């Protein structure tokens, strides 16, 4: 905290992990040697650079971009790129730190990293987004490689942006190696990658409910966000017989009292993915209520899936959810619940899954994309889905192993943090002090 007093998101992520690890470290002192913890909270490398680009009117803009290469202990740095005006070093350091543990949990050989820029893609033309991506790659390309650092998408970075960046990478390096995942199918992408984070989150929920002897069928589900993760979490939840009541964006919540049916979900996807519109545009539709500037958490439901952004669910929201009888909260987004909100869930005995466990299906499928590219093969949809399913089950089993309480219930926060830590720490100890 003394070294990074202004990095509140990063300190929040470190605090959560440290809290879980403390009792474990007291019982396992080998993990307090060789400055293991001090090294783990310091990224191996941070690159900050200027991105200068011209808009459609010829006007110059200057953005700031970063790549945080947090840990390569178990494999190449791996983690998405985020484009959003709120992006700063604290947010990217928290995301890279979390990513390191999450990637370890997937059981695949991937280290942790994250990057991004304060560039806002909203309202920009395709040409402007392309020029920005190309300008960014003019610097970033020298720091990437299939065995060095493999970025992907995140907030504001979807298939379009990954395509522009991966194309420029190939041009600059004269090499078609896999240095981005989340690519289009036409040039090395994996089937199921778009669905993977949202589907994986719901597979994790299934595992949690199964372990607690409850079921998904008929459950009412609140989803925040309406981007990649939210959309596919909604589709899978609905496939399993649950009723999705909400989506949201930064303008407010779209509430369907009787649930979003398939047609309504397709309409939200078309609005967001094709027209890049706002949910408020559906405010006059009789099937929905639009709750301007509100988050979904006050609506009574059985399951809550925060899938938008960090700190979008605070202590008051958590108390309201618990008061309304929520059974399970699983994070599709990274760190959407504040530390105080997490405490409320843990004390209430809510089945609560932190993002590093429940949303790991996305990066796991990115790992499968890397394997397919290395093999120069493309696996079928059902094969990738099956592998994703198996990985989510393994992550759940690992969380149970390290997080089971005396009464048989599971603290998934401790489970995920300890399971991820052990894998990274063992690799660091084996490779010596550097
Ligand atoms: P998208 O850009 O596709 O969607 C983001 C959604 O969240 C949009 O609905 C957006 O609304 C909303 N949102 C973003 N920032 C804010 C904000 N500051 N306040 C309110 N709403 C906001 O991103 P993804 O779906 O890919 O990512 C969502 C979350 O999931 C992030 O936390 C990401 O790190 C995490 N994640 C994503 C993975 C992936 O595979 N994509 C993998 C693992 C985690 P609006 O359009 O109004 O900004």
Short mmCIF file of N, CA and C in Angstrom, two decimals, residues 4 22 31 60 99 139-140 146 171 175 180 196 211 252 258 273 299 338 340 356 367 374 377:
data_model
loop_
_atom_site.label_atom_id
_atom_site.label_comp_id
_atom_site.label_asym_id
_atom_site.label_seq_id
_atom_site.Cartn_x
_atom_site.Cartn_y
_atom_site.Cartn_z
N UNK A 4 2.18 1.77 -3.68
CA UNK A 4 1.19 2.13 -4.71
C UNK A 4 -0.05 2.74 -4.08
N UNK A 22 -3.59 -16.17 4.36
CA UNK A 22 -2.92 -16.02 5.65
C UNK A 22 -2.92 -17.30 6.49
N UNK A 31 5.93 -21.70 1.90
CA UNK A 31 5.49 -20.68 0.94
C UNK A 31 5.79 -19.25 1.41
N UNK A 60 -5.67 14.75 -34.74
CA UNK A 60 -4.79 13.83 -34.01
C UNK A 60 -5.29 13.58 -32.58
N UNK A 99 -5.56 -12.56 -13.03
CA UNK A 99 -5.41 -13.46 -14.18
C UNK A 99 -4.39 -14.56 -13.91
N UNK A 139 3.75 -0.39 -31.29
CA UNK A 139 4.62 -0.55 -30.13
C UNK A 139 4.47 -1.94 -29.50
N UNK A 140 3.21 -2.39 -29.36
CA UNK A 140 2.99 -3.61 -28.57
C UNK A 140 3.62 -4.85 -29.22
N UNK A 146 4.13 -16.12 -29.33
CA UNK A 146 3.32 -17.27 -28.89
C UNK A 146 3.86 -17.93 -27.63
N UNK A 171 1.55 -8.56 -39.92
CA UNK A 171 2.25 -7.70 -40.89
C UNK A 171 3.63 -7.28 -40.36
N UNK A 175 4.99 -13.16 -39.50
CA UNK A 175 4.88 -14.46 -38.83
C UNK A 175 3.41 -14.66 -38.46
N UNK A 180 -2.57 -13.78 -30.65
CA UNK A 180 -3.84 -13.31 -30.08
C UNK A 180 -4.76 -14.51 -30.01
N UNK A 196 -17.49 -18.99 -24.50
CA UNK A 196 -16.83 -19.73 -23.41
C UNK A 196 -16.96 -19.09 -22.02
N UNK A 211 -23.44 -29.48 -6.00
CA UNK A 211 -22.72 -29.80 -4.76
C UNK A 211 -23.56 -29.48 -3.54
N UNK A 252 -28.32 1.81 -17.61
CA UNK A 252 -29.37 1.29 -16.74
C UNK A 252 -29.66 -0.18 -16.99
N UNK A 258 -41.33 -11.29 -17.13
CA UNK A 258 -41.59 -12.70 -17.42
C UNK A 258 -40.37 -13.43 -17.97
N UNK A 273 -24.42 -6.12 -30.65
CA UNK A 273 -23.30 -6.59 -31.47
C UNK A 273 -23.30 -5.98 -32.87
N UNK A 299 -33.87 -6.48 -7.64
CA UNK A 299 -34.98 -7.33 -8.11
C UNK A 299 -34.85 -8.72 -7.48
N UNK A 338 -17.52 -5.70 -4.37
CA UNK A 338 -16.55 -5.05 -3.48
C UNK A 338 -16.19 -6.03 -2.35
N UNK A 340 -16.50 -5.59 0.77
CA UNK A 340 -17.59 -5.58 1.76
C UNK A 340 -18.75 -6.46 1.28
N UNK A 356 -12.33 -15.30 -10.54
CA UNK A 356 -11.15 -16.06 -10.98
C UNK A 356 -11.46 -17.55 -11.10
N UNK A 367 -6.74 -20.95 -24.11
CA UNK A 367 -5.66 -21.94 -24.04
C UNK A 367 -5.88 -23.04 -25.07
N UNK A 374 -1.19 -24.43 -32.44
CA UNK A 374 0.11 -25.10 -32.43
C UNK A 374 0.03 -26.41 -33.22
N UNK A 377 -4.69 -27.46 -36.24
CA UNK A 377 -5.95 -28.20 -36.35
C UNK A 377 -7.08 -27.35 -35.81
#
